[in-house]
Amino acid sequence: MWLILSLLAAVSFGLRGILYHAASRQRLDRSLMLCGVFCTGAVLSLLGVFIYGQTWSLSALTGMMMGFFSYGANACMFKGFAVGKPSLIAILTALPPVVVVFLAYLLWGETLSMWQLLSFVVIVSGILLVRYSNDLSLDNLQGAGWGLLATLCFGMNDVTGKLSTILGADMFPTLFFMFITGTLCFGLSWGIEQRSRAAAASLSVRVQEQPAPASTPQAGRGRIRWTPRNTFLAGLVVGLTNISGMVLILSAFETGITSLVSAVIALNVLIILLYTRIYLRERFTPLELTGMATAFIGIVLLRMF
């Protein structure tokens, strides 16, 4: 059952990645949008607590750690993309399962059988092949530090998610603490960014601007005006995929081995690739096809053994 839940979580996070990609092509504030993403999770998690009569407990506070790690992972990943080579950051952010397998062994003594270890290696290898880009070279490693920090935070997020299930914390209280923490962190980031922009604008030298040409009635027609309100609302919609994935991943952690669940969920990159092929009409490279086939073989091995 954990394998099915993990695959469904991968689909949810793949859909989230597609929406993130679509949002990245728009002129919207990333921090405010992510604040909306986490706000949806906080509200729905709170509703889940009351609907299912779940219990608030100290162990549910592990969700706060999940929130901090999730915030740190997203912040480091976007910073890495801003200052480094996207192909390098993509490869590094595919490695959280490797972090998880070592931490799960150190913390709880989780070990894999020979076939499980083989499946793990095959899946991670497939993901790395999919993420690998031919334009990556050892001469261009800018942003590697941010990519490694993102990987560590993503891995720690998975480990603390597993920890919440080991401590017996109810799911929705844990998720509420995670999402409300992320909401506050991204909201604070957005507020700081707004103040920085305002301060920079006030200190800049005022330049006499020429009057802008009058816009025609057709100008800007059909385009979304990304006001703070629209940006936050877009985040609320994207947040539906995020909380769906988190509910599924915590359910999978209850019965599955931490490292294997993490590896299967990392397959969400395949969903994003299918989107680029079908919607954006991008062709798969031979290396991407090899990686997809390799990852699929890993899933089959997991199912068999």
Coordinates of C-alpha atoms in Angstrom, one line a residue:
M1 CA 0.0 0.0 0.0
W2 CA 2.9 2.4 0.8
L3 CA 4.1 2.1 -2.8
I4 CA 0.7 3.2 -4.2
L5 CA 0.5 6.1 -1.8
S6 CA 4.1 7.1 -2.7
L7 CA 3.3 7.0 -6.4
L8 CA 0.1 9.1 -5.8
A9 CA 2.3 11.6 -3.8
A10 CA 4.7 11.7 -6.7
V11 CA 1.8 12.6 -9.0
S12 CA 0.6 15.3 -6.7
F13 CA 4.1 16.9 -6.4
G14 CA 4.5 16.5 -10.1
L15 CA 1.4 18.6 -10.7
R16 CA 2.7 21.1 -8.1
G17 CA 5.9 21.3 -10.1
I18 CA 4.0 21.9 -13.3
L19 CA 2.1 24.8 -11.7
Y20 CA 5.3 26.1 -10.3
H21 CA 6.8 26.1 -13.8
A22 CA 3.8 27.9 -15.2
A23 CA 4.0 30.5 -12.4
S24 CA 7.7 31.0 -13.0
R25 CA 6.8 32.3 -16.5
Q26 CA 4.6 35.0 -15.0
R27 CA 5.6 38.3 -13.4
L28 CA 4.5 37.5 -9.9
D29 CA 6.1 37.6 -6.5
R30 CA 7.4 34.2 -5.6
S31 CA 7.4 34.6 -1.8
L32 CA 3.8 35.9 -1.8
M33 CA 2.7 33.0 -4.0
L34 CA 4.4 30.4 -1.8
C35 CA 2.8 32.1 1.2
G36 CA -0.6 31.4 -0.4
V37 CA 0.5 27.8 -1.2
F38 CA 1.2 27.1 2.5
C39 CA -1.8 29.1 3.7
T40 CA -4.1 26.6 1.8
G41 CA -2.4 23.8 3.6
A42 CA -2.8 25.4 7.0
V43 CA -6.6 26.1 6.5
L44 CA -7.4 22.6 5.1
S45 CA -5.3 20.9 7.8
L46 CA -7.2 22.8 10.5
L47 CA -10.4 21.7 9.0
G48 CA -9.1 18.1 8.9
V49 CA -8.4 18.3 12.6
F50 CA -12.0 19.1 13.5
I51 CA -13.6 16.9 10.8
Y52 CA -11.7 13.8 11.9
G53 CA -11.5 14.7 15.6
Q54 CA -7.7 14.4 15.7
T55 CA -5.7 15.3 18.8
W56 CA -3.3 18.2 19.4
S57 CA -0.1 16.8 21.0
L58 CA 3.5 17.8 21.6
S59 CA 4.6 15.3 19.0
A60 CA 2.6 17.2 16.4
L61 CA 5.0 20.1 16.9
T62 CA 7.4 18.1 14.6
G63 CA 5.4 19.8 11.9
M64 CA 7.1 23.1 12.8
M65 CA 10.5 21.5 11.9
M66 CA 8.9 20.3 8.6
G67 CA 7.8 23.8 7.9
F68 CA 11.2 25.4 8.6
F69 CA 13.0 22.7 6.4
S70 CA 10.4 23.1 3.6
Y71 CA 10.9 26.9 3.7
G72 CA 14.7 26.5 3.7
A73 CA 14.6 24.0 0.8
N74 CA 12.5 26.2 -1.4
A75 CA 14.5 29.4 -0.6
C76 CA 17.8 27.7 -1.2
M77 CA 16.6 26.1 -4.4
F78 CA 15.3 29.3 -5.9
K79 CA 18.5 31.1 -4.8
G80 CA 20.6 28.4 -6.5
F81 CA 18.6 28.8 -9.7
A82 CA 19.2 32.6 -9.5
V83 CA 23.0 32.5 -9.1
G84 CA 24.0 29.1 -10.6
K85 CA 23.5 26.8 -13.5
P86 CA 20.0 25.3 -13.6
S87 CA 21.3 21.9 -14.7
L88 CA 23.5 21.6 -11.6
I89 CA 20.8 22.7 -9.2
A90 CA 18.4 20.3 -10.8
I91 CA 20.8 17.4 -10.3
L92 CA 21.6 18.3 -6.7
T93 CA 17.9 18.7 -5.8
A94 CA 17.2 15.2 -7.0
L95 CA 19.4 13.8 -4.3
P96 CA 17.2 14.0 -1.1
P97 CA 16.6 10.2 -1.1
V98 CA 20.4 9.7 -0.6
V99 CA 20.3 12.0 2.4
V100 CA 17.3 10.2 3.7
V101 CA 18.7 6.7 3.4
F102 CA 21.7 7.7 5.6
L103 CA 19.7 9.6 8.2
A104 CA 17.1 6.8 8.5
Y105 CA 19.9 4.3 9.1
L106 CA 21.7 6.6 11.7
L107 CA 18.5 7.5 13.5
W108 CA 16.4 4.4 13.4
G109 CA 18.6 1.7 12.1
E110 CA 16.5 1.3 9.0
T111 CA 18.3 -1.1 6.6
L112 CA 17.4 -2.3 3.1
S113 CA 17.4 -5.8 1.8
M114 CA 19.7 -6.5 -1.2
W115 CA 16.8 -6.1 -3.7
Q116 CA 15.4 -3.0 -2.0
L117 CA 18.9 -1.4 -2.1
L118 CA 19.2 -2.4 -5.8
S119 CA 15.8 -0.8 -6.5
F120 CA 16.8 2.3 -4.6
V121 CA 20.0 2.6 -6.6
V122 CA 18.2 2.0 -9.9
I123 CA 15.5 4.6 -9.1
V124 CA 17.9 7.3 -8.0
S125 CA 20.1 6.6 -11.0
G126 CA 17.1 7.0 -13.3
I127 CA 16.3 10.3 -11.7
L128 CA 19.8 11.6 -12.1
L129 CA 19.9 10.6 -15.7
V130 CA 16.6 12.5 -16.3
R131 CA 17.9 15.6 -14.5
Y132 CA 21.4 15.5 -16.1
S133 CA 22.1 18.1 -18.8
N134 CA 24.7 17.9 -21.5
D135 CA 25.7 21.6 -20.8
L136 CA 27.0 20.8 -17.3
S137 CA 30.7 20.9 -16.8
L138 CA 33.1 20.9 -13.9
D139 CA 34.1 24.4 -14.9
N140 CA 30.7 25.8 -14.0
L141 CA 29.7 25.0 -10.4
Q142 CA 28.2 28.3 -9.3
G143 CA 25.3 27.8 -6.9
A144 CA 26.4 24.3 -5.8
G145 CA 26.4 25.4 -2.2
W146 CA 22.8 26.5 -2.4
G147 CA 21.9 23.3 -4.2
L148 CA 23.4 21.2 -1.5
L149 CA 21.6 23.1 1.2
A150 CA 18.3 22.6 -0.6
T151 CA 19.0 18.9 -0.9
L152 CA 19.8 18.7 2.8
C153 CA 16.6 20.6 3.7
F154 CA 14.4 18.4 1.5
G155 CA 15.9 15.3 3.0
M156 CA 15.4 16.6 6.5
N157 CA 11.8 17.4 5.7
D158 CA 11.2 13.8 4.7
V159 CA 13.0 12.6 7.9
T160 CA 11.0 14.8 10.2
G161 CA 7.8 13.7 8.4
K162 CA 8.7 10.1 9.2
L163 CA 9.6 11.1 12.8
S164 CA 6.1 12.5 13.3
T165 CA 4.6 9.1 12.4
I166 CA 7.1 7.3 14.7
L167 CA 6.0 9.6 17.6
G168 CA 2.4 8.8 16.9
A169 CA 1.4 12.3 16.0
D170 CA -2.0 12.7 14.3
M171 CA -1.6 13.8 10.6
F172 CA -3.6 17.0 10.4
P173 CA -2.3 18.7 13.6
T174 CA 1.2 18.0 12.3
L175 CA 0.5 19.3 8.9
F176 CA -1.2 22.4 10.4
F177 CA 2.0 23.3 12.3
M178 CA 4.1 22.6 9.2
F179 CA 1.9 24.8 6.9
I180 CA 1.4 27.7 9.4
T181 CA 5.1 27.8 9.9
G182 CA 5.8 28.0 6.2
T183 CA 3.0 30.6 5.8
L184 CA 4.6 32.8 8.4
C185 CA 8.1 32.4 7.0
F186 CA 7.2 33.2 3.4
G187 CA 4.9 36.0 4.6
L188 CA 7.8 37.5 6.6
S189 CA 10.1 37.1 3.6
W190 CA 7.6 38.9 1.4
G191 CA 7.3 41.7 3.9
I192 CA 11.1 42.1 4.1
E193 CA 11.4 42.1 0.3
Q194 CA 8.7 44.8 0.1
R195 CA 10.5 47.0 2.6
S196 CA 13.8 46.5 0.8
R197 CA 12.3 47.5 -2.5
A198 CA 10.7 50.5 -1.0
A199 CA 13.9 51.6 0.7
A200 CA 15.9 51.1 -2.6
A201 CA 13.3 53.1 -4.5
S202 CA 13.4 56.0 -2.0
L203 CA 17.2 56.1 -2.1
S204 CA 17.5 56.0 -5.9
V205 CA 18.0 59.1 -7.8
R206 CA 14.8 60.4 -9.3
V207 CA 14.9 60.5 -13.1
Q208 CA 12.5 62.6 -15.1
E209 CA 10.4 60.2 -17.0
Q210 CA 8.9 60.9 -20.4
P211 CA 5.1 60.5 -20.5
A212 CA 4.2 57.0 -21.5
P213 CA 2.2 56.6 -24.7
A214 CA -1.5 56.2 -24.3
S215 CA -2.5 52.6 -24.3
T216 CA -5.1 51.4 -26.7
P217 CA -8.2 49.6 -25.5
Q218 CA -6.6 46.3 -26.7
A219 CA -3.4 46.8 -24.8
G220 CA -2.9 44.2 -22.1
R221 CA -6.2 42.5 -23.0
G222 CA -6.2 38.8 -22.0
R223 CA -3.2 39.2 -19.6
I224 CA -3.5 38.6 -15.9
R225 CA -2.5 41.6 -13.8
W226 CA -0.4 40.1 -11.0
T227 CA -1.5 42.2 -8.1
P228 CA -0.6 41.0 -4.6
R229 CA -4.2 39.7 -4.3
N230 CA -4.1 37.7 -7.6
T231 CA -0.7 36.3 -6.7
F232 CA -1.8 35.2 -3.3
L233 CA -5.0 33.6 -4.8
A234 CA -2.9 31.7 -7.3
G235 CA -0.8 30.4 -4.5
L236 CA -4.0 29.2 -2.7
V237 CA -4.9 27.2 -5.8
V238 CA -1.4 25.6 -6.2
G239 CA -1.6 24.8 -2.5
L240 CA -4.2 22.1 -3.1
T241 CA -1.6 20.0 -4.9
N242 CA 0.9 20.6 -2.1
I243 CA -1.3 19.5 0.8
S244 CA -2.6 16.5 -1.2
G245 CA 1.0 15.4 -1.6
M246 CA 1.8 15.9 2.0
V247 CA -1.2 13.8 3.2
L248 CA -0.2 11.0 0.9
I249 CA 3.5 11.1 1.9
L250 CA 2.7 11.0 5.6
S251 CA 0.3 8.1 5.0
A252 CA 3.1 6.3 3.1
F253 CA 5.6 6.9 5.9
E254 CA 3.3 5.1 8.3
T255 CA 4.0 1.7 6.7
G256 CA 6.9 2.2 4.3
I257 CA 10.6 2.4 4.6
T258 CA 11.7 6.0 4.8
S259 CA 14.4 5.9 2.1
L260 CA 12.2 4.0 -0.4
V261 CA 9.2 6.2 0.0
S262 CA 11.5 9.3 -0.5
A263 CA 13.0 7.7 -3.7
V264 CA 9.6 6.9 -5.2
I265 CA 8.2 10.4 -4.5
A266 CA 11.3 11.9 -6.2
L267 CA 9.9 10.4 -9.4
N268 CA 7.6 13.5 -9.6
V269 CA 10.2 14.8 -12.1
L270 CA 8.8 12.3 -14.7
I271 CA 5.3 13.9 -14.4
I272 CA 6.9 17.3 -15.2
L273 CA 8.8 15.8 -18.1
L274 CA 5.5 14.4 -19.6
Y275 CA 4.0 17.9 -19.2
T276 CA 6.9 19.5 -21.2
R277 CA 6.5 16.8 -23.9
I278 CA 2.7 17.0 -24.3
Y279 CA 2.0 20.7 -23.6
L280 CA 5.3 22.5 -24.4
R281 CA 6.1 20.1 -27.3
E282 CA 9.6 19.5 -26.1
R283 CA 11.3 16.4 -27.3
F284 CA 12.9 13.9 -25.0
T285 CA 16.6 13.4 -25.3
P286 CA 18.0 9.9 -25.4
L287 CA 19.4 10.4 -22.0
E288 CA 16.0 11.5 -20.6
L289 CA 14.3 8.4 -22.2
T290 CA 17.0 6.2 -20.7
G291 CA 16.5 7.8 -17.2
M292 CA 12.7 7.3 -17.4
A293 CA 13.1 3.7 -18.4
T294 CA 15.6 3.1 -15.6
A295 CA 13.4 4.7 -13.0
F296 CA 10.4 2.6 -14.2
I297 CA 12.6 -0.6 -13.9
G298 CA 13.4 0.4 -10.3
I299 CA 9.6 0.7 -9.5
V300 CA 9.0 -2.7 -11.0
L301 CA 11.8 -4.2 -8.9
L302 CA 10.3 -2.6 -5.8
R303 CA 6.9 -4.1 -6.7
M304 CA 8.4 -7.6 -7.2
F305 CA 10.6 -7.7 -4.1

